PDB file of C-alpha atoms in Angstrom:
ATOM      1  CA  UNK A  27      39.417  36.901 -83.275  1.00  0.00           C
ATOM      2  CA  UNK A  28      38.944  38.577 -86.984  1.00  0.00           C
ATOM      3  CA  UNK A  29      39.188  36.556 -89.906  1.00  0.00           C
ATOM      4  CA  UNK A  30      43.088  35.185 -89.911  1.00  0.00           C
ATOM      5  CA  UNK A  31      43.902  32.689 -88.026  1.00  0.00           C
ATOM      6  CA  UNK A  32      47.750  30.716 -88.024  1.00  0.00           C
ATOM      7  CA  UNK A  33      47.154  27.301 -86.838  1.00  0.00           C
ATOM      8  CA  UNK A  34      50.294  26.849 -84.950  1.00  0.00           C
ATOM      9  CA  UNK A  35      51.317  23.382 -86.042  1.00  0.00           C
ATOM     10  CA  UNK A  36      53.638  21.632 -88.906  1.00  0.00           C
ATOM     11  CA  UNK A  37      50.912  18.248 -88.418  1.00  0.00           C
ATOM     12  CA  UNK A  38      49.120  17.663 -91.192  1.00  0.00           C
ATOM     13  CA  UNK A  39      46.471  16.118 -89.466  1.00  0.00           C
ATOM     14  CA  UNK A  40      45.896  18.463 -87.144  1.00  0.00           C
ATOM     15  CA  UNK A  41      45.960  21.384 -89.601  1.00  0.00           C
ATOM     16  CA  UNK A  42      43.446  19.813 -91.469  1.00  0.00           C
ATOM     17  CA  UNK A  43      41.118  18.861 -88.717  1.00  0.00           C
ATOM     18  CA  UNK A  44      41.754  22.467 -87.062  1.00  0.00           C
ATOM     19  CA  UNK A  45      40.845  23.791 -90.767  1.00  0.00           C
ATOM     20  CA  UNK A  46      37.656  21.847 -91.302  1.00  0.00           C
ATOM     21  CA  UNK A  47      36.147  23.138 -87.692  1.00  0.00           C
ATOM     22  CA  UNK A  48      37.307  26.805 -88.698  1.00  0.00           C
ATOM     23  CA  UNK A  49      35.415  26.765 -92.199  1.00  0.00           C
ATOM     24  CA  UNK A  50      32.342  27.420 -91.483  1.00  0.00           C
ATOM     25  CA  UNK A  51      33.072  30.639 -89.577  1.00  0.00           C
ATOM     26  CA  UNK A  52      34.746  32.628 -92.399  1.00  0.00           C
ATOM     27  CA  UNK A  53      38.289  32.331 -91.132  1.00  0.00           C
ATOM     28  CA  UNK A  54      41.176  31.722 -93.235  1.00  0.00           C
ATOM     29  CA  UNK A  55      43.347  29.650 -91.448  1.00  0.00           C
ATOM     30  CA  UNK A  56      47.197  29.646 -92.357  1.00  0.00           C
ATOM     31  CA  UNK A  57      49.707  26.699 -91.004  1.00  0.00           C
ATOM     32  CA  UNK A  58      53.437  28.198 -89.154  1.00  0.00           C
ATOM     33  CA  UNK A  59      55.003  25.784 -91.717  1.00  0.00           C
ATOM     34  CA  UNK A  60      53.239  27.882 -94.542  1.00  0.00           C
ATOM     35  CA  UNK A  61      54.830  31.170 -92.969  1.00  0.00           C
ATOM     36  CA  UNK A  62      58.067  29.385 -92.787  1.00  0.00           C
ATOM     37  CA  UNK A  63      57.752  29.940 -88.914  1.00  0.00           C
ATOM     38  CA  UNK A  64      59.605  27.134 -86.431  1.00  0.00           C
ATOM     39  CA  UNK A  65      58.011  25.199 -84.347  1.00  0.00           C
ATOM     40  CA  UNK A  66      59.555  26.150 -80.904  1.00  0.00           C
ATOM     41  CA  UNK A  67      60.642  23.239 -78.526  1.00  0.00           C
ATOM     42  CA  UNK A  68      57.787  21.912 -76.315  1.00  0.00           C
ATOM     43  CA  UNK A  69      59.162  22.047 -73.064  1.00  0.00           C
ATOM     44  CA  UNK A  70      56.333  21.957 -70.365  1.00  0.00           C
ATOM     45  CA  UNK A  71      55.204  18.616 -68.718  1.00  0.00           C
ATOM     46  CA  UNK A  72      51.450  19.352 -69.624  1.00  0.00           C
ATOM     47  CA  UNK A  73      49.351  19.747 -72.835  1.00  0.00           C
ATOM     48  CA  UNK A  74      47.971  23.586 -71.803  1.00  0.00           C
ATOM     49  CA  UNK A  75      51.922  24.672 -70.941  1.00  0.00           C
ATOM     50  CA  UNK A  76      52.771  23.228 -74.563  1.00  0.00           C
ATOM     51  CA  UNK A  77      50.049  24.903 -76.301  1.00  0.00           C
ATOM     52  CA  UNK A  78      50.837  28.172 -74.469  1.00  0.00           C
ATOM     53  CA  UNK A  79      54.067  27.696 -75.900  1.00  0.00           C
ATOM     54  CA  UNK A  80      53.715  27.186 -79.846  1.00  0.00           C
ATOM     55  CA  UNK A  81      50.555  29.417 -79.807  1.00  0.00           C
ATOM     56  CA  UNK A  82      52.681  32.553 -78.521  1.00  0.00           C
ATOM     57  CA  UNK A  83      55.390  31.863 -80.454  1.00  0.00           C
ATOM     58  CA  UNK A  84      53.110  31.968 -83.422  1.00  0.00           C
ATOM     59  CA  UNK A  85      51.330  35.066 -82.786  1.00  0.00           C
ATOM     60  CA  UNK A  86      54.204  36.994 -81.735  1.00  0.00           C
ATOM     61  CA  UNK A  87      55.886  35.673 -85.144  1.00  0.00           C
ATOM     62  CA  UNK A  88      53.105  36.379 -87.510  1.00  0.00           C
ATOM     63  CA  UNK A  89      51.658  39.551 -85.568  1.00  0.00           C
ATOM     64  CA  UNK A  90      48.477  37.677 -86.609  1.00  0.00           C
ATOM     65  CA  UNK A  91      46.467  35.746 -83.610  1.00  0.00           C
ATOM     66  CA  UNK A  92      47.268  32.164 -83.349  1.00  0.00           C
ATOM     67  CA  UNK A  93      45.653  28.853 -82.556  1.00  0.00           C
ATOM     68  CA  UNK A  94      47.522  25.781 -80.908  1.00  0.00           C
ATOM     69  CA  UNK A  95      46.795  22.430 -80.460  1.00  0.00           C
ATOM     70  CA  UNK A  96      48.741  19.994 -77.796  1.00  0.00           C
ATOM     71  CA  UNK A  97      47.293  16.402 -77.624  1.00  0.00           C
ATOM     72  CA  UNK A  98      47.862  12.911 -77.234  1.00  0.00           C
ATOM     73  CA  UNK A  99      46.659   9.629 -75.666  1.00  0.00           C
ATOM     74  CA  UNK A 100      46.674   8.962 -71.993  1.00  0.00           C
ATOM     75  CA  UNK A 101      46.840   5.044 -70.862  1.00  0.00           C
ATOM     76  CA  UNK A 102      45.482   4.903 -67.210  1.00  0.00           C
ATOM     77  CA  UNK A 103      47.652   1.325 -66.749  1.00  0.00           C
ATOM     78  CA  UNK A 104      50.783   3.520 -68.118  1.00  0.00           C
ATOM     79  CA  UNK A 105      49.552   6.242 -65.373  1.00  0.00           C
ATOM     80  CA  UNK A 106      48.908   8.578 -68.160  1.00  0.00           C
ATOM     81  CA  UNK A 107      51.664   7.508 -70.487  1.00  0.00           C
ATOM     82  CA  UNK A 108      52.455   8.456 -73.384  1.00  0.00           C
ATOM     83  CA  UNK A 109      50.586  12.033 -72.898  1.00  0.00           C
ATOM     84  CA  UNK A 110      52.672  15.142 -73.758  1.00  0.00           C
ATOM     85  CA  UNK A 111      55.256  12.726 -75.307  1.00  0.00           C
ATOM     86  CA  UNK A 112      52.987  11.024 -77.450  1.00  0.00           C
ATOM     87  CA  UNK A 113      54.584  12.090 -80.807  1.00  0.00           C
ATOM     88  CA  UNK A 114      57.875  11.474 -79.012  1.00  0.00           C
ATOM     89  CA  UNK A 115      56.757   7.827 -78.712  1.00  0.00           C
ATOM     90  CA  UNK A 116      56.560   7.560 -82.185  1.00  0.00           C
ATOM     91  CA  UNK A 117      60.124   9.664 -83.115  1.00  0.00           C
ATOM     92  CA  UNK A 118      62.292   7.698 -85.371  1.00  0.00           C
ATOM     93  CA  UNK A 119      65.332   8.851 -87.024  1.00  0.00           C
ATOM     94  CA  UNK A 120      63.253   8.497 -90.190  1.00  0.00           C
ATOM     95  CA  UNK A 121      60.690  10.491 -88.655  1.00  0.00           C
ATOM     96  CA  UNK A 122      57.366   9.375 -86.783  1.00  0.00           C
ATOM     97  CA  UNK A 123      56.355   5.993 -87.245  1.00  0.00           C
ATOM     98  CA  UNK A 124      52.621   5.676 -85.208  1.00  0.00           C
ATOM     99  CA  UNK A 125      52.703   1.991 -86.136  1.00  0.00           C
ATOM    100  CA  UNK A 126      55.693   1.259 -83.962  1.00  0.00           C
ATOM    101  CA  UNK A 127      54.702   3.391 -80.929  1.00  0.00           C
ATOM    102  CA  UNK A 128      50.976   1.417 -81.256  1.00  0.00           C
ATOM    103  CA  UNK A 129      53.048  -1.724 -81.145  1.00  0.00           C
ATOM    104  CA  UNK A 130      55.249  -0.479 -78.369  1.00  0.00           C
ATOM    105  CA  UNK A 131      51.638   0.749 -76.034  1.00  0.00           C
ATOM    106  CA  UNK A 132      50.437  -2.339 -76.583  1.00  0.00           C
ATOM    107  CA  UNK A 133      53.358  -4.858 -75.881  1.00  0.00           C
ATOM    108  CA  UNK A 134      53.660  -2.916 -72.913  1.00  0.00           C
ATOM    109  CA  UNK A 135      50.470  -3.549 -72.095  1.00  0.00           C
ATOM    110  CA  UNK A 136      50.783  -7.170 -72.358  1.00  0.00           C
ATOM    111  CA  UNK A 137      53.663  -7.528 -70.389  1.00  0.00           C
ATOM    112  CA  UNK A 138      51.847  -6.137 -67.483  1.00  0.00           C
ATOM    113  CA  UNK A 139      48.915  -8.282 -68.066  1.00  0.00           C
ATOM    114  CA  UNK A 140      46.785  -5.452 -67.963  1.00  0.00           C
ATOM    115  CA  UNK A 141      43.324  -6.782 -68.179  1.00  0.00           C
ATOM    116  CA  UNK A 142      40.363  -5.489 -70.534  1.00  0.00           C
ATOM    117  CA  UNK A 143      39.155  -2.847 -70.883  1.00  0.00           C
ATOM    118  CA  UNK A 144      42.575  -0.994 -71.563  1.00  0.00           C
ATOM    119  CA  UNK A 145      41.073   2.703 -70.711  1.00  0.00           C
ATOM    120  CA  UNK A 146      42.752   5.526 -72.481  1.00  0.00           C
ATOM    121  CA  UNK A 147      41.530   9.179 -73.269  1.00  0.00           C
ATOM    122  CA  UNK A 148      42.719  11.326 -76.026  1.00  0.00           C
ATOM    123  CA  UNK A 149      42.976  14.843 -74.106  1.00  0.00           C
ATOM    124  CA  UNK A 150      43.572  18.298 -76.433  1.00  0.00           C
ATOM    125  CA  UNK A 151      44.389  21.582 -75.382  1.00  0.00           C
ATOM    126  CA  UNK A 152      43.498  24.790 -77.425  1.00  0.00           C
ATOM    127  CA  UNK A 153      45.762  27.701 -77.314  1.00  0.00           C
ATOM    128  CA  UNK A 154      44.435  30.889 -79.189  1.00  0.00           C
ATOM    129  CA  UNK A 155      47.389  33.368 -78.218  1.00  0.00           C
ATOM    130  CA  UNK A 156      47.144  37.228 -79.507  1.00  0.00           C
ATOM    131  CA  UNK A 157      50.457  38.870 -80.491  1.00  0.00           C
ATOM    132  CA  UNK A 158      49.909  41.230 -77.388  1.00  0.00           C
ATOM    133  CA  UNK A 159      50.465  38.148 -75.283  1.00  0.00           C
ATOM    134  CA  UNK A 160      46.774  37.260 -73.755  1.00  0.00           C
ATOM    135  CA  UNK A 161      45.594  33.492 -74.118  1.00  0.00           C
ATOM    136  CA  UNK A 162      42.444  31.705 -73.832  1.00  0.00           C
ATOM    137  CA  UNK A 163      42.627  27.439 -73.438  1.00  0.00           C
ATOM    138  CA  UNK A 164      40.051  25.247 -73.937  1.00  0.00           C
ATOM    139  CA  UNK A 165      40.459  21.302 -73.505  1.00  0.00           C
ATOM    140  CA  UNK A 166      38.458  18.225 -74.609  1.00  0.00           C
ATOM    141  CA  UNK A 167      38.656  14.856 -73.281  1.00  0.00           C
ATOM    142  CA  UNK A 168      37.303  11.572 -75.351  1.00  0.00           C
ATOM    143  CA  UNK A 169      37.394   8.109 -73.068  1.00  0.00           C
ATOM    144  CA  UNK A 170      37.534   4.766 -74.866  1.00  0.00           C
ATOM    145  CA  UNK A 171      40.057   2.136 -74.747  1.00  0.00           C
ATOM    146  CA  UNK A 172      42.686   0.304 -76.548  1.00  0.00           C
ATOM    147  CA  UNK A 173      41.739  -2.616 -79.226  1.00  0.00           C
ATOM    148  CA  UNK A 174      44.399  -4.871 -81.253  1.00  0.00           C
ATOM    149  CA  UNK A 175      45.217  -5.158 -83.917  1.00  0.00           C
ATOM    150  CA  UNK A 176      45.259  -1.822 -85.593  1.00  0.00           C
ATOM    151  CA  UNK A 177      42.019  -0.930 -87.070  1.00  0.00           C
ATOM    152  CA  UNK A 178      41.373   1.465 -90.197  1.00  0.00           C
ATOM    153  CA  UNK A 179      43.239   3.874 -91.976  1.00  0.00           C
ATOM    154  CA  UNK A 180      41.440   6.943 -92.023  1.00  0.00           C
ATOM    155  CA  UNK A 181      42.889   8.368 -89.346  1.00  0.00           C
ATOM    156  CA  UNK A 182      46.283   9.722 -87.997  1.00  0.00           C
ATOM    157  CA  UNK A 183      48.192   9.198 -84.707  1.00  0.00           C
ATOM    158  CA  UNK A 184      47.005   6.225 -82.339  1.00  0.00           C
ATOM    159  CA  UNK A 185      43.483   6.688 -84.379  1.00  0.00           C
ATOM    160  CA  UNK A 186      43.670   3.180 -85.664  1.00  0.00           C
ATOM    161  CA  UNK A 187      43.711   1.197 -81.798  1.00  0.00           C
ATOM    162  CA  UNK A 188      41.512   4.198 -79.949  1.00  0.00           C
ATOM    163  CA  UNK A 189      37.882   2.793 -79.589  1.00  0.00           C
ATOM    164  CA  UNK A 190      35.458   5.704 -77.799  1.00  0.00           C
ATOM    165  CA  UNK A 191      33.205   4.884 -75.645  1.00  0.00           C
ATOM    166  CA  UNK A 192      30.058   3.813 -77.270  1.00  0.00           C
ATOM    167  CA  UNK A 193      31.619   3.111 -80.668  1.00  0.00           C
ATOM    168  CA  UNK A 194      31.913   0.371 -83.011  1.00  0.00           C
ATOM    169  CA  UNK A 195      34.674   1.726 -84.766  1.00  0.00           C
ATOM    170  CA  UNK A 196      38.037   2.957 -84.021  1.00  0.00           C
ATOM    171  CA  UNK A 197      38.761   7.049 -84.997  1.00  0.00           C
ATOM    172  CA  UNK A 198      41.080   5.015 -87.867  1.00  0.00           C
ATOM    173  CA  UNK A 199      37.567   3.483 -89.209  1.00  0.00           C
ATOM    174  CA  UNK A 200      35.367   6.755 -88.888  1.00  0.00           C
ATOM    175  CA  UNK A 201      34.779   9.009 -91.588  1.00  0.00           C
ATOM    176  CA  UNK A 202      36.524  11.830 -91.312  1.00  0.00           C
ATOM    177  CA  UNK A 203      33.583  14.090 -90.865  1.00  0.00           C
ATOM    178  CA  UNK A 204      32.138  11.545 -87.866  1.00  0.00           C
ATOM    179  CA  UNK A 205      35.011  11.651 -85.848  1.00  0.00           C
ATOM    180  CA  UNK A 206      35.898  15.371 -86.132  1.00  0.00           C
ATOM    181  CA  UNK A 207      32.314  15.805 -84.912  1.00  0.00           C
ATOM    182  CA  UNK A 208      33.164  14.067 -81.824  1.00  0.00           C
ATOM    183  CA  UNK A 209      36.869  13.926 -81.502  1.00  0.00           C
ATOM    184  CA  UNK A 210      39.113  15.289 -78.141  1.00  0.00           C
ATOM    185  CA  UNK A 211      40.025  18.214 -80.370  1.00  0.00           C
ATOM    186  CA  UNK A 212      35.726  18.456 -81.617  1.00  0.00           C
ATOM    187  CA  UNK A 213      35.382  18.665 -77.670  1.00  0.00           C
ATOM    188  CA  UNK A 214      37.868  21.323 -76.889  1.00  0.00           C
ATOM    189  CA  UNK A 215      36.858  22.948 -80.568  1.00  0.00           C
ATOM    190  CA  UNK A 216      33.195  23.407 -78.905  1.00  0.00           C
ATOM    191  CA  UNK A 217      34.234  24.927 -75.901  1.00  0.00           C
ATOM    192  CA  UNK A 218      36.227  27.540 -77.979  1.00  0.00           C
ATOM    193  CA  UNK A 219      33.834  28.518 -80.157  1.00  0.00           C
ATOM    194  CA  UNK A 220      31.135  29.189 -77.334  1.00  0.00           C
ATOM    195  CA  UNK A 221      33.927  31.103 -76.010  1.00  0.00           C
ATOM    196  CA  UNK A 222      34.740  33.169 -78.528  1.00  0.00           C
ATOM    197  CA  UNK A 223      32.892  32.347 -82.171  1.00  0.00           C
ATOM    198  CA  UNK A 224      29.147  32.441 -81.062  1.00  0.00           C
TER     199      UNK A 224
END
């Protein structure tokens, strides 16, 4: 992969998760919004076709290969909602307000009387694109469900009402270092780096 990496993303979070799981194998990772790259419109209905898209885009830009990430949370009563639109959920003209699409998820919820356990899974897809044009994906799946009211801070997205499996805490509660250890993008991160890092 050699030792430059873009992370194809202007998320904050993500960057710095992406960065964190990188570190310890001597890559310097670079964000597209520190090349002053644009992100390119996601257009495909599923999280690989979307990280296909901004991964290439990145690596053809840069000439450097290029790591994606497409994710979100899918709500089995919203038959997968809000998925691939998950940040789109949270669009405002302000910008992206994660409070309000929470509040939105769950109201919905509610007026469906969906019982407990409200199952959802954060899904990711991994991209890493080469500016020749091959791709590898990898993809991690965490299940939980859905608690209310929001709980924690530490976390970005949906992270404060996402309770895995097993857990006492939401991914808004954990530690940083806990939940990238066992997030959807942890899961997809470990496939990648048996893949290609080991």
């Amino acid at each position: 992969m050699g030792d430059r990496l873009v992370i194809a993303s202007h998320n904050a979070g993500k960057i710095r998760e992406i960065g964190t799981l990188m570190a310890p194998y001597g890559i310097a990772v670079v964000s597209a919004g520190d090349l002053g790259l644009q992100e390119p419109a996601e257009t495909e209905s599923s999280f690989a076709g979307n990280a296909r898209i901004k991964a290439h885009a990145a690596a053809k830009a840069a000439g450097l290969p290029a790591l994606s990430d497409d994710s979100g949370i899918m709500v089995d009563a919203l038959c997968g909602a809000p998925g691939v639109y998950t940040a789109d959920w949270a669009e405002t003209p302000a910008g992206r307000d994660y409070p309000m699409a929470m509040t939105k998820v769950w109201e919905m919820l509610e007026a469906q009387g969906t019982p407990e356990p409200r199952v959802a899974h954060f899904c990711c897809t991994l991209c890493v694109a080469w500016p020749d044009g091959t791709d590898l994906l990898f993809e991690g799946r965490v299940t939980g469900r859905l608690v209310w009211p929001m709980r924690g801070a530490l976390g970005f997205g949906f992270d404060p009402i996402f309770l895995a499996d097993g857990e006492t805490e939401t991914f808004g509660e954990m530690e940083p270092a806990r939940k990238h250890a066992m997030s959807h993008r942890a899961v997809a991160f470990a496939q990648l780096k048996a893949g290609l890092l080991d």
